[in-house]
Amino acid sequence: MRPIGREEFCEICQRRETKRETLEAAKDSPHTRQRTDLNRPRICERLSQEVRDATIGAVSVYHQLPESQGRALNNAVRCATIQLVEGMIQLVEVILRTPQESLSQEQLISTGGVWEACDRVSCLPHDNLAAVTLAISSCLELIKDALEEMEQMEAEGGASPGDPLEDELLGSPGNAGFAWTDAERQLLGPCKGLVKATKAGLRKLLAAMRSHGGADTEEQVAQLDALAEAAAELSPSVDELVLSLCPPVNQLALRLNAGKLASVLMKMLETTRTSHVCPPSEESWVRFLAGAVDHNLGKIKDSTQGLLRDPGPAGEGRCTSDTRPKEQP
């Protein structure tokens, strides 16, 4: 390539700039705009047909997925398909009520929602093992959040972290005026022990699934679905236990919620023990966590046993869980 001088370089740049300005003028000419306006209905019709075909294709793929591939996988594909279809419906509705010549913020947001739905489709799990792994990982994150909330409550003496805006709108001060009594504080340790056992159980289960899990047979697929369903019960039970720790503590409710969490956790451990993800080499941690559940639940029952009074003549019992003095009107 021969070297060029400065003047020649400037001349080349000037010719390119002149060509660009000519093209821009051609685009803005009445003839070009008229031709674009005439083609717009045809372009819109073709685009609408392509969107329709793509949406129907996505729905067809979901309906063609055999249920034998696993409930967790089917649910993941179903949720992604619904998000995609609802995103397209929202985008079309926004386009229809927006002037043709304008590009609104609402259109941009709706378009971003469709892109997000498409990205979710591209990241779908490839089999039931991957789908169950994602579901249980989500459960584990919720349990971690609940444990952090318990630790924050402990640091603040029992006050549950709340939403200041919600408190202001509802006119409720939350639990700011209350603190744990000594008896209530003693319940925190075994309650945290149950939540920690839940967290450890999910982590161990995920590790066992990575090492031994498979989705090659109908039996394996069914066992994975059972594990996902058992794990899904844990987070709501943990949330109820954490809420029952907020002062003033209804210790009977706390005792019942602790028993419920222990029950669903033991169910998950037993489901794990009888599945293909738990060969003999994995059984030791299952037994250990089952013992931890029994130990912590026993401490909670011992601490709250004195609150249960003998039933009266009508067979009715009463719980004196909150022994705080009542305010006089």
Tab-separated table of N, CA, C and O in Angstrom, residues 232-297:
chain	number	residue	atom	x	y	z
A	232	ALA	N	-39.491	-27.614	48.954
A	232	ALA	CA	-40.321	-26.415	48.791
A	232	ALA	C	-41.128	-26.099	50.045
A	232	ALA	O	-41.540	-24.950	50.242
A	233	GLU	N	-41.360	-27.095	50.907
A	233	GLU	CA	-42.129	-26.866	52.130
A	233	GLU	C	-41.295	-26.216	53.232
A	233	GLU	O	-41.845	-25.744	54.238
A	234	LEU	N	-39.994	-26.184	53.062
A	234	LEU	CA	-39.125	-25.732	54.149
A	234	LEU	C	-39.178	-24.226	54.355
A	234	LEU	O	-39.298	-23.745	55.490
A	235	SER	N	-39.079	-23.458	53.271
A	235	SER	CA	-39.010	-22.005	53.421
A	235	SER	C	-40.243	-21.412	54.100
A	235	SER	O	-40.100	-20.589	55.022
A	236	PRO	N	-41.473	-21.788	53.717
A	236	PRO	CA	-42.627	-21.241	54.447
A	236	PRO	C	-42.621	-21.597	55.929
A	236	PRO	O	-42.995	-20.777	56.772
A	237	SER	N	-42.187	-22.805	56.247
A	237	SER	CA	-42.143	-23.215	57.653
A	237	SER	C	-41.092	-22.430	58.423
A	237	SER	O	-41.311	-22.052	59.586
A	238	VAL	N	-39.964	-22.170	57.799
A	238	VAL	CA	-38.925	-21.359	58.444
A	238	VAL	C	-39.434	-19.935	58.663
A	238	VAL	O	-39.219	-19.339	59.728
A	239	ASP	N	-40.113	-19.370	57.670
A	239	ASP	CA	-40.639	-18.014	57.808
A	239	ASP	C	-41.613	-17.915	58.980
A	239	ASP	O	-41.595	-16.930	59.741
A	240	GLU	N	-42.474	-18.902	59.136
A	240	GLU	CA	-43.435	-18.887	60.237
A	240	GLU	C	-42.727	-18.967	61.589
A	240	GLU	O	-43.125	-18.302	62.555
A	241	LEU	N	-41.668	-19.764	61.643
A	241	LEU	CA	-40.922	-19.860	62.895
A	241	LEU	C	-40.242	-18.538	63.231
A	241	LEU	O	-40.263	-18.088	64.389
A	242	VAL	N	-39.654	-17.903	62.227
A	242	VAL	CA	-38.983	-16.622	62.462
A	242	VAL	C	-39.989	-15.567	62.920
A	242	VAL	O	-39.726	-14.800	63.853
A	243	LEU	N	-41.148	-15.516	62.289
A	243	LEU	CA	-42.170	-14.541	62.685
A	243	LEU	C	-42.653	-14.776	64.113
A	243	LEU	O	-42.930	-13.820	64.849
A	244	SER	N	-42.732	-16.039	64.503
A	244	SER	CA	-43.216	-16.326	65.858
A	244	SER	C	-42.190	-15.966	66.922
A	244	SER	O	-42.506	-15.959	68.113
A	245	LEU	N	-40.976	-15.643	66.500
A	245	LEU	CA	-39.955	-15.190	67.451
A	245	LEU	C	-40.046	-13.697	67.750
A	245	LEU	O	-39.389	-13.215	68.671
A	246	CYS	N	-40.849	-12.980	66.978
A	246	CYS	CA	-40.948	-11.535	67.201
A	246	CYS	C	-41.680	-11.258	68.508
A	246	CYS	O	-42.736	-11.829	68.764
A	247	PRO	N	-41.120	-10.394	69.348
A	247	PRO	CA	-41.779	-10.102	70.631
A	247	PRO	C	-43.018	-9.229	70.430
A	247	PRO	O	-43.049	-8.426	69.502
A	248	PRO	N	-44.015	-9.368	71.286
A	248	PRO	CA	-44.107	-10.357	72.369
A	248	PRO	C	-44.355	-11.752	71.811
A	248	PRO	O	-45.217	-11.938	70.957
A	249	VAL	N	-43.607	-12.724	72.284
A	249	VAL	CA	-43.621	-14.065	71.723
A	249	VAL	C	-44.811	-14.861	72.255
A	249	VAL	O	-44.991	-14.976	73.471
A	250	ASN	N	-45.592	-15.380	71.335
A	250	ASN	CA	-46.610	-16.373	71.690
A	250	ASN	C	-45.897	-17.719	71.682
A	250	ASN	O	-45.706	-18.326	70.629
A	251	GLN	N	-45.516	-18.191	72.845
A	251	GLN	CA	-44.642	-19.363	72.910
A	251	GLN	C	-45.343	-20.646	72.476
A	251	GLN	O	-44.686	-21.581	72.011
A	252	LEU	N	-46.664	-20.690	72.616
A	252	LEU	CA	-47.369	-21.866	72.119
A	252	LEU	C	-47.320	-21.905	70.596
A	252	LEU	O	-47.083	-22.964	70.001
A	253	ALA	N	-47.510	-20.742	69.953
A	253	ALA	CA	-47.413	-20.679	68.494
A	253	ALA	C	-46.000	-21.030	68.042
A	253	ALA	O	-45.802	-21.734	67.048
A	254	LEU	N	-45.013	-20.536	68.787
A	254	LEU	CA	-43.626	-20.863	68.444
A	254	LEU	C	-43.387	-22.364	68.545
A	254	LEU	O	-42.742	-22.960	67.680
A	255	ARG	N	-43.915	-22.987	69.597
A	255	ARG	CA	-43.751	-24.434	69.787
A	255	ARG	C	-44.373	-25.206	68.617
A	255	ARG	O	-43.772	-26.140	68.073
A	256	LEU	N	-45.562	-24.756	68.188
A	256	LEU	CA	-46.230	-25.423	67.069
A	256	LEU	C	-45.464	-25.215	65.763
A	256	LEU	O	-45.323	-26.148	64.952
A	257	ASN	N	-44.972	-24.009	65.526
A	257	ASN	CA	-44.229	-23.734	64.298
A	257	ASN	C	-42.901	-24.477	64.262
A	257	ASN	O	-42.452	-24.927	63.199
A	258	ALA	N	-42.259	-24.605	65.430
A	258	ALA	CA	-41.023	-25.382	65.490
A	258	ALA	C	-41.303	-26.849	65.180
A	258	ALA	O	-40.537	-27.511	64.454
A	259	GLY	N	-42.409	-27.370	65.701
A	259	GLY	CA	-42.767	-28.747	65.404
A	259	GLY	C	-43.068	-28.952	63.939
A	259	GLY	O	-42.715	-29.991	63.350
A	260	LYS	N	-43.710	-27.956	63.315
A	260	LYS	CA	-44.004	-28.071	61.879
A	260	LYS	C	-42.727	-28.081	61.060
A	260	LYS	O	-42.569	-28.885	60.130
A	261	LEU	N	-41.800	-27.178	61.366
A	261	LEU	CA	-40.528	-27.144	60.638
A	261	LEU	C	-39.776	-28.450	60.822
A	261	LEU	O	-39.224	-29.008	59.859
A	262	ALA	N	-39.732	-28.952	62.048
A	262	ALA	CA	-39.043	-30.219	62.297
A	262	ALA	C	-39.672	-31.340	61.481
A	262	ALA	O	-38.967	-32.210	60.934
A	263	SER	N	-41.000	-31.324	61.356
A	263	SER	CA	-41.695	-32.380	60.624
A	263	SER	C	-41.348	-32.356	59.142
A	263	SER	O	-41.027	-33.389	58.552
A	264	VAL	N	-41.395	-31.163	58.521
A	264	VAL	CA	-41.114	-31.098	57.083
A	264	VAL	C	-39.631	-31.348	56.805
A	264	VAL	O	-39.266	-31.907	55.761
A	265	LEU	N	-38.756	-30.948	57.744
A	265	LEU	CA	-37.334	-31.220	57.551
A	265	LEU	C	-37.044	-32.710	57.659
A	265	LEU	O	-36.269	-33.267	56.862
A	266	MET	N	-37.658	-33.373	58.623
A	266	MET	CA	-37.482	-34.822	58.739
A	266	MET	C	-38.031	-35.535	57.512
A	266	MET	O	-37.476	-36.552	57.061
A	267	LYS	N	-39.123	-35.012	56.957
A	267	LYS	CA	-39.675	-35.590	55.725
A	267	LYS	C	-38.677	-35.481	54.583
A	267	LYS	O	-38.482	-36.429	53.819
A	268	MET	N	-38.024	-34.304	54.455
A	268	MET	CA	-37.037	-34.142	53.399
A	268	MET	C	-35.847	-35.082	53.606
A	268	MET	O	-35.326	-35.671	52.648
A	269	LEU	N	-35.410	-35.223	54.850
A	269	LEU	CA	-34.280	-36.113	55.133
A	269	LEU	C	-34.632	-37.567	54.807
A	269	LEU	O	-33.810	-38.307	54.247
A	270	GLU	N	-35.847	-37.970	55.148
A	270	GLU	CA	-36.257	-39.343	54.855
A	270	GLU	C	-36.406	-39.557	53.348
A	270	GLU	O	-36.027	-40.604	52.818
A	271	THR	N	-36.933	-38.553	52.642
A	271	THR	CA	-37.038	-38.649	51.182
A	271	THR	C	-35.662	-38.750	50.557
A	271	THR	O	-35.454	-39.485	49.584
A	272	THR	N	-34.721	-38.008	51.121
A	272	THR	CA	-33.338	-38.080	50.629
A	272	THR	C	-32.750	-39.456	50.882
A	272	THR	O	-32.130	-40.058	49.984
A	273	ARG	N	-32.944	-39.976	52.085
A	273	ARG	CA	-32.338	-41.255	52.465
A	273	ARG	C	-32.806	-42.394	51.569
A	273	ARG	O	-32.029	-43.312	51.261
A	274	THR	N	-34.039	-42.346	51.111
A	274	THR	CA	-34.594	-43.441	50.307
A	274	THR	C	-34.453	-43.205	48.812
A	274	THR	O	-34.993	-43.975	48.015
A	275	SER	N	-33.735	-42.167	48.418
A	275	SER	CA	-33.585	-41.865	46.988
A	275	SER	C	-32.228	-42.321	46.473
A	275	SER	O	-31.334	-42.688	47.246
A	276	HIS	N	-32.077	-42.245	45.150
A	276	HIS	CA	-30.830	-42.704	44.532
A	276	HIS	C	-29.670	-41.750	44.782
A	276	HIS	O	-28.510	-42.112	44.526
A	277	VAL	N	-29.960	-40.532	45.275
A	277	VAL	CA	-28.869	-39.581	45.533
A	277	VAL	C	-28.187	-39.856	46.858
A	277	VAL	O	-27.215	-39.167	47.210
A	278	CYS	N	-28.686	-40.842	47.608
A	278	CYS	CA	-28.140	-41.119	48.942
A	278	CYS	C	-27.678	-42.565	49.036
A	278	CYS	O	-28.360	-43.413	49.640
A	279	PRO	N	-26.516	-42.887	48.477
A	279	PRO	CA	-25.935	-44.207	48.693
A	279	PRO	C	-25.456	-44.325	50.142
A	279	PRO	O	-25.501	-43.341	50.902
A	280	PRO	N	-25.016	-45.499	50.577
A	280	PRO	CA	-24.569	-45.671	51.970
A	280	PRO	C	-23.539	-44.644	52.429
A	280	PRO	O	-23.523	-44.258	53.604
A	281	SER	N	-22.726	-44.163	51.510
A	281	SER	CA	-21.695	-43.192	51.894
A	281	SER	C	-22.280	-41.842	52.316
A	281	SER	O	-21.593	-41.028	52.951
A	282	GLU	N	-23.528	-41.563	51.977
A	282	GLU	CA	-24.162	-40.291	52.300
A	282	GLU	C	-25.079	-40.369	53.520
A	282	GLU	O	-25.585	-39.349	53.979
A	283	GLU	N	-25.305	-41.566	54.038
A	283	GLU	CA	-26.310	-41.725	55.087
A	283	GLU	C	-25.890	-41.114	56.424
A	283	GLU	O	-26.751	-40.787	57.251
A	284	SER	N	-24.600	-40.942	56.641
A	284	SER	CA	-24.151	-40.444	57.942
A	284	SER	C	-24.644	-39.028	58.206
A	284	SER	O	-25.101	-38.715	59.321
A	285	TRP	N	-24.593	-38.144	57.209
A	285	TRP	CA	-25.038	-36.774	57.444
A	285	TRP	C	-26.553	-36.694	57.608
A	285	TRP	O	-27.061	-35.827	58.321
A	286	VAL	N	-27.258	-37.628	56.974
A	286	VAL	CA	-28.712	-37.659	57.142
A	286	VAL	C	-29.055	-38.006	58.593
A	286	VAL	O	-29.904	-37.360	59.225
A	287	ARG	N	-28.372	-39.014	59.137
A	287	ARG	CA	-28.618	-39.402	60.532
A	287	ARG	C	-28.214	-38.290	61.491
A	287	ARG	O	-28.900	-38.022	62.488
A	288	PHE	N	-27.088	-37.651	61.201
A	288	PHE	CA	-26.615	-36.586	62.080
A	288	PHE	C	-27.626	-35.428	62.140
A	288	PHE	O	-27.956	-34.925	63.226
A	289	LEU	N	-28.124	-35.003	60.987
A	289	LEU	CA	-29.072	-33.894	60.965
A	289	LEU	C	-30.407	-34.285	61.590
A	289	LEU	O	-31.052	-33.457	62.252
A	290	ALA	N	-30.813	-35.532	61.426
A	290	ALA	CA	-32.041	-35.983	62.081
A	290	ALA	C	-31.895	-35.905	63.594
A	290	ALA	O	-32.819	-35.497	64.310
A	291	GLY	N	-30.721	-36.268	64.096
A	291	GLY	CA	-30.470	-36.152	65.522
A	291	GLY	C	-30.460	-34.701	65.978
A	291	GLY	O	-30.950	-34.378	67.071
A	292	ALA	N	-29.906	-33.803	65.140
A	292	ALA	CA	-29.889	-32.386	65.490
A	292	ALA	C	-31.306	-31.821	65.561
A	292	ALA	O	-31.617	-30.996	66.434
A	293	VAL	N	-32.165	-32.267	64.656
A	293	VAL	CA	-33.557	-31.807	64.668
A	293	VAL	C	-34.236	-32.254	65.964
A	293	VAL	O	-34.902	-31.456	66.648
A	294	ASP	N	-34.081	-33.518	66.312
A	294	ASP	CA	-34.692	-34.027	67.547
A	294	ASP	C	-34.173	-33.274	68.773
A	294	ASP	O	-34.933	-32.951	69.694
A	295	HIS	N	-32.877	-33.011	68.804
A	295	HIS	CA	-32.262	-32.342	69.949
A	295	HIS	C	-32.829	-30.932	70.130
A	295	HIS	O	-33.243	-30.542	71.240
A	296	ASN	N	-32.868	-30.139	69.033
A	296	ASN	CA	-33.340	-28.764	69.138
A	296	ASN	C	-34.835	-28.696	69.413
A	296	ASN	O	-35.292	-27.862	70.200
A	297	LEU	N	-35.597	-29.576	68.790
A	297	LEU	CA	-37.035	-29.572	69.051
A	297	LEU	C	-37.306	-29.972	70.500
A	297	LEU	O	-38.203	-29.423	71.155
